[in-house]
Each structure stands twice: as C-alpha cells, then as structure tokens.
Amino acid sequence: MVEKFALALSEKTQEDAAREVSLKIKSIFPKSIKYILLFFTPQYKPSLLLKTLNFTLNPKMVLGIQAPLLIFENRIIEKGVIALCINKKEAFLKEIFTKKYSPQDIEASLRKGLKQFDRDKQFLLSTIPQQCSPSDYLQSLTLSLGKAFNVLGVGFLKKYASKNYLIINNSVDEGLLNIIGSGLKLTFLKIGGFIPLGKPFIITRVISERNIIMEINGEPAINIYKHYFEEKFEAFTLNNLFPLYPFGIKEKDKTNILIIKECLEDGSLVCMGEIKENTKVHLMLLHPPSLLDALQEQLTPLKNIAESLIFMINSLPRKKILRDSATEEIKTIHDILGKSHKIFGIYSDYSFFPDKDLQKNIMETGNLILTLWE
C-alpha cells in the first residue's frame, strides 16, 4: 500500500488543510510525487489549496474535485480536504477538460484526448457538472469508448457553492473533467439494499431526453403513488417524499434505481436515471436494518482481496433516504473492510460505472459504488 498510494485527510481551514495533507504525504513519499487527486468540500478556495500543494510537494500533476460531502475511513466529512497521492510506477494519468456540453462537443473532446493518450487505456474518471446532461454525456461516452469501458463518474445536478470548482493542473475552473488512465486495476462493486414493494408495473410513456415518466400502466404516472399511499397521499406529495420511494428496474439479477425528484402538474414524474418505455419496474424501499445485515455478504468479494485502496461514490439521494442510518452504513463498511483497506470517497447526485454482465455503462442514483484500486 505504502509503495503505491498515500492518503491524507485534513479538516483545518484553507492553506492549513493543504499544508497538513502535504506533510502527511511527504512523510510517506519524501522524494518525488507523481499524481495528486484532491477532493475538497465547498468551504475551500481551490486556488489556495493548489498554491500550497505545489509549493510543498511539487507534484507532476494535481487534479481536484469539489464535492458537497466527503468520506474518510468510518466518517462522513462535512468540511475537509482529502488528498490521494498515486506514486505507483506503472500509473499514468492524463486530463481531458471541456466547457462545451453538447453531445458532439463532448465526443470531440474525448476522441481528441484519447488520440493523444499513447498507452493502453484502462479506465476513465469523470466529473460531470450541473450544466451537462447525464444522458448526453453517456451517449458521447458510448460513441467514444464503447458500452462497457471502465468508467467511474460522479455527477452533480446543482451548484453546492458559487461554482462547482475543479483543479486542472495549475488552473482552477468549472467544466467537464475526464481523467484517462492506465497502470491501475479497478474492481467495481455496487451496494444496493433496496427491497421491492408489491407487484411490478409498466412504464408506458416517457420523454426520455427530459427524464420524465408520463404514464404508468397507461395512466398518469402519479397514480402509482396514489394507489400505495391512499389517504396519506396528500401529505406524501406536500412533503415531496418521492425520493424516499424510488423505482427499481431489474436487469438479469441486478436492480438499478430511479430516484423520483418531483411530480408535475399533469401527473408526470421527473426522475434521475435512464428510462425507457415498456420497462417493468417496482416501487422500492431502502430498509436500513436489512441493508446493514446484508453488508457482510455483499462485501465478501472485496474482503478476499489483498490490502489496497477503496474509493467510494455514495449517493446524496441515498443519504436522504437513510437519514440517521447513513453514518451507520459508512461505519459498518469500515468495520468490515477497514482493517485491510484504506477507505475514502465522495457524495454526488448520481454516478456512472460499468456493468460487465449487461455490457454497458450504468447511470446510478440511489446505490453506493465501491471501487478497489490496485
């Protein structure tokens, strides 16, 4: 672990935070630093972090992502900076950055960046800003890299500060960042925990480009919630509890989650996730006791791998659903894996990851994605 990566957290303010993580990394790698991946909450000025990191470590490359919440070991971090140093000899990273968000522009930037990458392309780390449509990004990604390339992406649907800042080498900006890399092996694991309620139903009419479900079983989509909540329906809609009861789409033996954001005046439902007509879905419930009990079995594939680094992409909608149990979920994962793995991560509105069984890249909103880096 020490030979490949160094991981550090600081909850101090501004330059003091950058200085603390720099000194922790320097204690492990006192000579040369290859790559720094920086994750920071909105309270920090990225220009100050970058200046201190460059002065203290003089890394080959710094790439930074702002996120509303971070994860470190067994804690959810509301204010802090996490620095990951990648010093593995075989590792090679290159950034592809654009501020243009049409499918054609995204595809052009990816193809240009990939053409300049003269090594075996093994994975892509992506950060998608609120100005960029997730479906446009996924379309461009598929055209550029195929349906099941190793893509690990985080996406945001709103601003969590004045800007969703990124650090790209020696600059600070806002846009779409793709990091193409080789020399690292990524293993993916999805943690669900949702259970289906009642009988399945059919999504019969959608506006897919706007993520709107118009009809379910040939009726206004909202009727599915009227059916389940009956006399409690008015309070349910008044308090906008739709995200607590998402839809589940089962493909083979896996369930992908559609978070329902809101109901429109005509009874249509606005969702987060990929939707198609004539799709069979269930109303889903995330039951914390069942989830926590099942984590031991779900994490077995990672327990049997030698000591390494685990990067977690957790879901802001999932945190809202779990409420007080969100912290307990992080602690349980750390209790199971923390003795043999270093764990860190971020929260986002949605994520992308490859599903090898389905042979396509999946957009997720309610599940938790774990990736083991070797």
Short mmCIF file of C-alpha atoms in Angstrom, two decimals:
data_model
loop_
_atom_site.label_atom_id
_atom_site.label_comp_id
_atom_site.label_asym_id
_atom_site.label_seq_id
_atom_site.Cartn_x
_atom_site.Cartn_y
_atom_site.Cartn_z
CA MET A 1 0.00 0.00 0.00
CA VAL A 2 2.74 2.43 1.00
CA GLU A 3 4.59 1.79 -2.24
CA LYS A 4 1.63 2.77 -4.44
CA PHE A 5 -0.61 5.25 -2.63
CA ALA A 6 -0.66 7.76 0.20
CA LEU A 7 -3.95 9.04 1.60
CA ALA A 8 -4.45 12.02 3.90
CA LEU A 9 -7.33 13.99 5.42
CA SER A 10 -7.33 17.48 6.94
CA GLU A 11 -10.25 19.36 8.45
CA LYS A 12 -8.28 22.55 9.03
CA THR A 13 -9.03 25.73 7.08
CA GLN A 14 -7.68 26.80 3.68
CA GLU A 15 -3.85 26.71 3.36
CA ASP A 16 -3.50 24.92 6.71
CA ALA A 17 -5.51 22.00 5.32
CA ALA A 18 -3.37 21.79 2.17
CA ARG A 19 -0.22 22.01 4.28
CA GLU A 20 -1.35 19.22 6.63
CA VAL A 21 -2.22 16.74 3.86
CA SER A 22 1.01 17.65 2.04
CA LEU A 23 3.15 16.89 5.09
CA LYS A 24 1.36 13.59 5.67
CA ILE A 25 2.01 12.55 2.06
CA LYS A 26 5.60 13.77 2.19
CA SER A 27 6.23 11.58 5.23
CA ILE A 28 5.39 8.56 3.06
CA PHE A 29 6.91 9.78 -0.22
CA PRO A 30 9.72 12.15 0.82
CA LYS A 31 11.30 12.44 -2.63
CA SER A 32 9.17 12.67 -5.77
CA ILE A 33 5.37 12.92 -6.16
CA LYS A 34 3.63 11.81 -9.36
CA TYR A 35 -0.11 12.47 -9.14
CA ILE A 36 -2.30 14.15 -6.54
CA LEU A 37 -6.07 13.66 -6.66
CA LEU A 38 -7.65 16.22 -4.37
CA PHE A 39 -11.22 16.14 -3.05
CA PHE A 40 -12.49 19.16 -1.13
CA THR A 41 -15.78 20.50 0.25
CA PRO A 42 -17.21 23.89 -0.85
CA GLN A 43 -15.74 25.81 2.12
CA TYR A 44 -12.28 25.82 0.50
CA LYS A 45 -10.73 28.10 -2.12
CA PRO A 46 -9.13 25.72 -4.63
CA SER A 47 -6.56 28.32 -5.72
CA LEU A 48 -5.14 28.43 -2.19
CA LEU A 49 -5.08 24.64 -1.94
CA LEU A 50 -3.29 24.37 -5.27
CA LYS A 51 -0.69 27.00 -4.38
CA THR A 52 0.22 25.26 -1.12
CA LEU A 53 0.31 21.78 -2.66
CA ASN A 54 2.59 22.90 -5.46
CA PHE A 55 4.94 24.66 -3.05
CA THR A 56 5.11 21.78 -0.57
CA LEU A 57 5.03 18.72 -2.84
CA ASN A 58 5.80 19.93 -6.39
CA PRO A 59 3.77 17.06 -7.90
CA LYS A 60 3.79 16.09 -11.56
CA MET A 61 0.02 16.72 -11.75
CA VAL A 62 -2.77 17.93 -9.46
CA LEU A 63 -6.40 17.19 -10.29
CA GLY A 64 -9.09 18.30 -7.85
CA ILE A 65 -12.83 17.80 -7.46
CA GLN A 66 -15.20 19.77 -5.23
CA ALA A 67 -17.93 17.69 -3.57
CA PRO A 68 -20.66 18.57 -1.04
CA LEU A 69 -19.57 15.80 1.37
CA LEU A 70 -16.54 13.52 1.68
CA ILE A 71 -15.97 10.11 3.24
CA PHE A 72 -12.86 9.13 5.15
CA GLU A 73 -12.49 5.79 6.91
CA ASN A 74 -15.66 5.50 9.05
CA ARG A 75 -16.85 9.10 8.87
CA ILE A 76 -18.87 11.48 6.69
CA ILE A 77 -16.87 14.70 6.38
CA GLU A 78 -18.87 17.94 6.07
CA LYS A 79 -15.79 20.17 5.83
CA GLY A 80 -12.40 18.88 4.80
CA VAL A 81 -9.76 18.06 2.21
CA ILE A 82 -8.69 14.57 1.14
CA ALA A 83 -5.50 14.12 -0.86
CA LEU A 84 -4.62 10.89 -2.64
CA CYS A 85 -1.09 10.52 -3.92
CA ILE A 86 -0.67 7.93 -6.68
CA ASN A 87 3.00 7.00 -6.91
CA LYS A 88 2.66 3.59 -8.48
CA LYS A 89 5.42 3.20 -11.07
CA GLU A 90 3.08 1.90 -13.80
CA ALA A 91 0.36 4.52 -13.26
CA PHE A 92 -0.19 7.16 -15.93
CA LEU A 93 -2.92 9.83 -15.93
CA LYS A 94 -3.97 12.48 -18.45
CA GLU A 95 -6.76 15.04 -18.15
CA ILE A 96 -9.39 15.80 -20.80
CA PHE A 97 -11.22 19.03 -19.97
CA THR A 98 -14.02 20.86 -21.79
CA LYS A 99 -16.55 23.60 -21.09
CA LYS A 100 -18.77 22.63 -24.03
CA TYR A 101 -21.60 20.23 -23.20
CA SER A 102 -23.34 19.24 -26.43
CA PRO A 103 -23.00 15.53 -27.28
CA GLN A 104 -20.93 16.44 -30.35
CA ASP A 105 -18.53 18.63 -28.34
CA ILE A 106 -18.13 16.06 -25.56
CA GLU A 107 -17.43 13.30 -28.07
CA ALA A 108 -14.92 15.50 -29.93
CA SER A 109 -13.02 16.33 -26.73
CA LEU A 110 -12.92 12.67 -25.70
CA ARG A 111 -11.72 11.47 -29.10
CA LYS A 112 -9.01 14.15 -29.23
CA GLY A 113 -7.80 13.36 -25.71
CA LEU A 114 -7.86 9.61 -26.29
CA LYS A 115 -5.92 10.00 -29.52
CA GLN A 116 -3.15 11.79 -27.62
CA PHE A 117 -3.01 9.04 -24.99
CA ASP A 118 -0.34 6.70 -26.32
CA ARG A 119 -0.77 3.92 -23.74
CA ASP A 120 -3.27 1.17 -23.06
CA LYS A 121 -6.47 2.90 -21.94
CA GLN A 122 -7.71 1.10 -18.85
CA PHE A 123 -10.11 3.45 -17.06
CA LEU A 124 -11.76 6.87 -17.10
CA LEU A 125 -12.56 9.01 -14.05
CA SER A 126 -15.20 11.63 -14.83
CA THR A 127 -16.79 14.63 -13.13
CA ILE A 128 -19.95 15.91 -14.80
CA PRO A 129 -21.16 19.43 -13.83
CA GLN A 130 -24.77 20.54 -13.44
CA GLN A 131 -24.74 22.24 -16.86
CA CYS A 132 -24.13 18.92 -18.62
CA SER A 133 -26.95 16.47 -19.35
CA PRO A 134 -26.16 12.99 -17.97
CA SER A 135 -27.79 11.34 -20.99
CA ASP A 136 -25.73 13.50 -23.40
CA TYR A 137 -22.57 12.52 -21.57
CA LEU A 138 -23.46 8.82 -21.59
CA GLN A 139 -24.25 8.95 -25.31
CA SER A 140 -20.90 10.63 -26.08
CA LEU A 141 -19.06 8.21 -23.83
CA THR A 142 -20.54 5.18 -25.56
CA LEU A 143 -19.66 6.52 -29.02
CA SER A 144 -16.09 7.27 -27.94
CA LEU A 145 -15.18 4.28 -25.78
CA GLY A 146 -17.86 1.63 -26.26
CA LYS A 147 -20.61 0.36 -23.99
CA ALA A 148 -18.65 -1.21 -21.15
CA PHE A 149 -15.36 0.66 -20.80
CA ASN A 150 -14.19 1.11 -17.20
CA VAL A 151 -15.79 4.47 -16.47
CA LEU A 152 -16.12 5.75 -12.92
CA GLY A 153 -18.05 9.00 -12.91
CA VAL A 154 -19.63 11.43 -10.48
CA GLY A 155 -22.31 13.93 -11.49
CA PHE A 156 -23.95 16.97 -9.94
CA LEU A 157 -27.40 18.41 -10.61
CA LYS A 158 -26.92 21.74 -8.84
CA LYS A 159 -24.23 24.04 -7.50
CA TYR A 160 -23.05 23.46 -3.95
CA ALA A 161 -21.02 26.67 -3.93
CA SER A 162 -20.74 29.73 -6.18
CA LYS A 163 -19.19 27.30 -8.68
CA ASN A 164 -18.55 23.56 -8.81
CA TYR A 165 -14.80 24.06 -8.87
CA LEU A 166 -12.21 21.78 -10.41
CA ILE A 167 -8.42 21.87 -10.23
CA ILE A 168 -6.82 21.01 -13.56
CA ASN A 169 -3.04 21.02 -13.23
CA ASN A 170 -2.16 24.64 -12.45
CA SER A 171 -5.58 26.16 -13.10
CA VAL A 172 -8.96 26.38 -11.37
CA ASP A 173 -12.10 26.22 -13.49
CA GLU A 174 -15.60 24.82 -13.86
CA GLY A 175 -16.47 22.26 -16.53
CA LEU A 176 -16.44 18.61 -17.53
CA LEU A 177 -13.31 16.74 -16.45
CA ASN A 178 -12.34 13.29 -17.71
CA ILE A 179 -9.18 11.64 -16.43
CA ILE A 180 -7.93 8.87 -18.67
CA GLY A 181 -5.55 6.44 -17.00
CA SER A 182 -3.56 3.24 -17.18
CA GLY A 183 -1.42 1.21 -14.83
CA LEU A 184 -4.13 0.84 -12.17
CA LYS A 185 -6.59 -2.02 -11.86
CA LEU A 186 -10.12 -1.03 -10.80
CA THR A 187 -12.60 -3.55 -9.36
CA PHE A 188 -16.24 -2.42 -9.11
CA LEU A 189 -18.91 -3.39 -6.58
CA LYS A 190 -22.44 -1.98 -6.25
CA ILE A 191 -24.13 -1.90 -2.84
CA GLY A 192 -27.91 -1.75 -3.05
CA GLY A 193 -30.16 -2.75 -0.17
CA PHE A 194 -33.50 -1.75 -1.71
CA ILE A 195 -36.41 -4.17 -1.49
CA PRO A 196 -39.45 -4.21 -3.84
CA LEU A 197 -42.94 -3.32 -2.66
CA GLY A 198 -46.00 -5.00 -4.15
CA LYS A 199 -46.44 -6.09 -7.74
CA PRO A 200 -44.42 -4.76 -10.70
CA PHE A 201 -45.86 -2.17 -13.08
CA ILE A 202 -45.02 -0.97 -16.59
CA ILE A 203 -43.70 2.44 -17.62
CA THR A 204 -45.79 3.02 -20.75
CA ARG A 205 -44.95 6.59 -21.84
CA VAL A 206 -41.84 8.71 -21.27
CA ILE A 207 -39.97 11.77 -22.51
CA SER A 208 -36.54 10.21 -22.13
CA GLU A 209 -34.47 13.28 -23.05
CA ARG A 210 -36.13 15.20 -20.18
CA ASN A 211 -36.19 12.26 -17.74
CA ILE A 212 -39.98 12.46 -17.45
CA ILE A 213 -42.25 9.45 -16.85
CA MET A 214 -45.67 10.43 -18.19
CA GLU A 215 -47.68 7.23 -17.86
CA ILE A 216 -47.53 4.01 -15.85
CA ASN A 217 -49.83 1.15 -16.86
CA GLY A 218 -51.46 3.56 -19.33
CA GLU A 219 -52.46 6.04 -16.60
CA PRO A 220 -50.88 9.27 -15.29
CA ALA A 221 -47.64 8.24 -13.58
CA ILE A 222 -48.61 9.82 -10.26
CA ASN A 223 -51.41 7.26 -9.83
CA ILE A 224 -48.92 4.61 -8.73
CA TYR A 225 -48.23 6.62 -5.58
CA LYS A 226 -51.96 7.32 -5.07
CA HIS A 227 -52.50 3.57 -5.17
CA TYR A 228 -49.92 2.81 -2.49
CA PHE A 229 -50.39 5.73 -0.12
CA GLU A 230 -54.18 6.18 -0.36
CA GLU A 231 -55.34 8.60 2.37
CA LYS A 232 -51.73 9.59 3.14
CA PHE A 233 -51.11 10.65 -0.45
CA GLU A 234 -51.79 14.37 0.09
CA ALA A 235 -49.24 14.56 2.92
CA PHE A 236 -46.84 12.47 0.84
CA THR A 237 -46.91 14.96 -2.06
CA LEU A 238 -46.98 18.04 0.19
CA ASN A 239 -43.71 16.93 1.81
CA ASN A 240 -42.23 15.74 -1.53
CA LEU A 241 -41.39 12.28 -0.20
CA PHE A 242 -40.99 10.83 -3.71
CA PRO A 243 -37.18 10.36 -3.34
CA LEU A 244 -37.77 8.06 -0.37
CA TYR A 245 -39.68 5.59 -2.58
CA PRO A 246 -37.75 5.22 -5.86
CA PHE A 247 -38.40 2.85 -8.75
CA GLY A 248 -36.30 -0.26 -9.30
CA ILE A 249 -35.53 -1.64 -12.77
CA LYS A 250 -34.32 -5.21 -12.75
CA GLU A 251 -31.98 -6.42 -15.49
CA LYS A 252 -30.87 -10.03 -15.15
CA ASP A 253 -30.08 -10.37 -11.42
CA LYS A 254 -29.33 -6.68 -10.78
CA THR A 255 -31.57 -3.78 -9.84
CA ASN A 256 -30.89 -0.20 -10.96
CA ILE A 257 -32.58 2.62 -9.09
CA LEU A 258 -34.62 5.54 -10.49
CA ILE A 259 -34.97 8.35 -7.96
CA ILE A 260 -38.21 10.32 -8.40
CA LYS A 261 -37.49 14.03 -7.86
CA GLU A 262 -40.93 15.59 -8.16
CA CYS A 263 -44.41 15.45 -9.67
CA LEU A 264 -45.52 17.86 -12.39
CA GLU A 265 -48.99 19.42 -12.65
CA ASP A 266 -50.12 16.89 -15.27
CA GLY A 267 -49.23 13.94 -13.05
CA SER A 268 -45.90 13.16 -14.76
CA LEU A 269 -42.88 12.23 -12.64
CA VAL A 270 -39.41 13.75 -13.05
CA CYS A 271 -36.71 11.17 -12.31
CA MET A 272 -32.95 10.71 -12.11
CA GLY A 273 -31.74 7.79 -14.22
CA GLU A 274 -32.24 6.14 -17.59
CA ILE A 275 -35.86 5.49 -18.60
CA LYS A 276 -37.43 3.61 -21.49
CA GLU A 277 -40.99 2.81 -22.46
CA ASN A 278 -42.37 -0.69 -21.79
CA THR A 279 -39.98 -1.19 -18.89
CA LYS A 280 -41.10 -3.30 -15.92
CA VAL A 281 -40.34 -1.65 -12.55
CA HIS A 282 -41.11 -1.97 -8.85
CA LEU A 283 -41.68 0.64 -6.17
CA MET A 284 -38.66 0.27 -3.87
CA LEU A 285 -37.89 0.77 -0.19
CA LEU A 286 -34.47 1.01 1.44
CA HIS A 287 -34.77 -0.78 4.78
CA PRO A 288 -31.74 0.12 6.95
CA PRO A 289 -31.74 -2.94 9.26
CA SER A 290 -31.88 -5.34 6.30
CA LEU A 291 -29.20 -3.35 4.46
CA LEU A 292 -26.79 -3.35 7.39
CA ASP A 293 -27.33 -7.06 7.99
CA ALA A 294 -26.60 -7.83 4.33
CA LEU A 295 -23.40 -5.76 4.04
CA GLN A 296 -21.19 -8.57 5.35
CA GLU A 297 -22.22 -10.85 2.49
CA GLN A 298 -22.19 -8.08 -0.14
CA LEU A 299 -18.65 -7.03 0.73
CA THR A 300 -17.18 -10.55 0.63
CA PRO A 301 -15.68 -10.07 -2.89
CA LEU A 302 -13.54 -7.20 -1.57
CA LYS A 303 -12.67 -8.84 1.76
CA ASN A 304 -10.79 -11.59 -0.04
CA ILE A 305 -8.55 -9.16 -1.97
CA ALA A 306 -5.19 -8.18 -0.52
CA GLU A 307 -4.72 -4.80 1.18
CA SER A 308 -5.50 -1.94 -1.16
CA LEU A 309 -7.39 1.32 -1.62
CA ILE A 310 -11.19 1.63 -1.76
CA PHE A 311 -12.80 4.70 -3.34
CA MET A 312 -16.49 5.06 -2.55
CA ILE A 313 -19.03 7.08 -4.54
CA ASN A 314 -22.05 7.50 -2.35
CA SER A 315 -25.39 8.98 -3.32
CA LEU A 316 -26.90 12.17 -1.90
CA PRO A 317 -30.42 10.79 -2.55
CA ARG A 318 -29.39 7.60 -0.73
CA LYS A 319 -28.19 9.65 2.25
CA LYS A 320 -31.54 11.43 2.33
CA ILE A 321 -33.37 8.09 2.29
CA LEU A 322 -31.19 6.55 5.02
CA ARG A 323 -31.22 9.63 7.24
CA ASP A 324 -29.51 8.77 10.55
CA SER A 325 -28.53 5.34 9.21
CA ALA A 326 -26.28 6.91 6.54
CA THR A 327 -23.44 7.29 9.04
CA GLU A 328 -24.04 3.79 10.35
CA GLU A 329 -23.71 2.42 6.81
CA ILE A 330 -20.27 4.04 6.41
CA LYS A 331 -19.16 2.76 9.82
CA THR A 332 -20.33 -0.78 9.04
CA ILE A 333 -18.46 -0.84 5.72
CA HIS A 334 -15.33 0.38 7.50
CA ASP A 335 -15.72 -2.21 10.27
CA ILE A 336 -15.88 -4.97 7.65
CA LEU A 337 -13.14 -3.73 5.29
CA GLY A 338 -11.15 -1.13 7.18
CA LYS A 339 -8.60 -3.47 8.71
CA SER A 340 -7.27 -4.47 5.31
CA HIS A 341 -8.21 -1.48 3.09
CA LYS A 342 -7.91 2.30 3.17
CA ILE A 343 -11.36 3.81 2.54
CA PHE A 344 -12.27 7.26 1.24
CA GLY A 345 -14.90 8.75 -1.05
CA ILE A 346 -17.30 11.50 -2.02
CA TYR A 347 -21.04 12.14 -2.28
CA SER A 348 -22.63 13.10 -5.60
CA ASP A 349 -26.12 13.35 -7.10
CA TYR A 350 -25.50 10.44 -9.47
CA SER A 351 -22.71 8.21 -10.72
CA PHE A 352 -21.59 6.15 -13.71
CA PHE A 353 -19.96 2.74 -13.61
CA PRO A 354 -19.52 -0.23 -15.98
CA ASP A 355 -21.69 -3.32 -15.70
CA LYS A 356 -19.78 -6.16 -17.35
CA ASP A 357 -22.73 -8.56 -17.18
CA LEU A 358 -25.05 -6.16 -19.00
CA GLN A 359 -22.22 -4.93 -21.25
CA LYS A 360 -22.99 -1.25 -20.78
CA ASN A 361 -22.25 1.76 -18.60
CA ILE A 362 -24.90 2.39 -15.96
CA MET A 363 -26.08 5.70 -14.54
CA GLU A 364 -26.97 5.25 -10.86
CA THR A 365 -28.71 7.49 -8.37
CA GLY A 366 -29.59 5.51 -5.25
CA ASN A 367 -26.97 2.81 -4.90
CA LEU A 368 -23.46 3.04 -3.49
CA ILE A 369 -20.49 2.27 -5.75
CA LEU A 370 -17.28 0.85 -4.29
CA THR A 371 -14.12 0.63 -6.39
CA LEU A 372 -10.97 -1.13 -5.29
CA TRP A 373 -7.77 0.36 -6.76
CA GLU A 374 -4.66 -1.76 -7.15
#
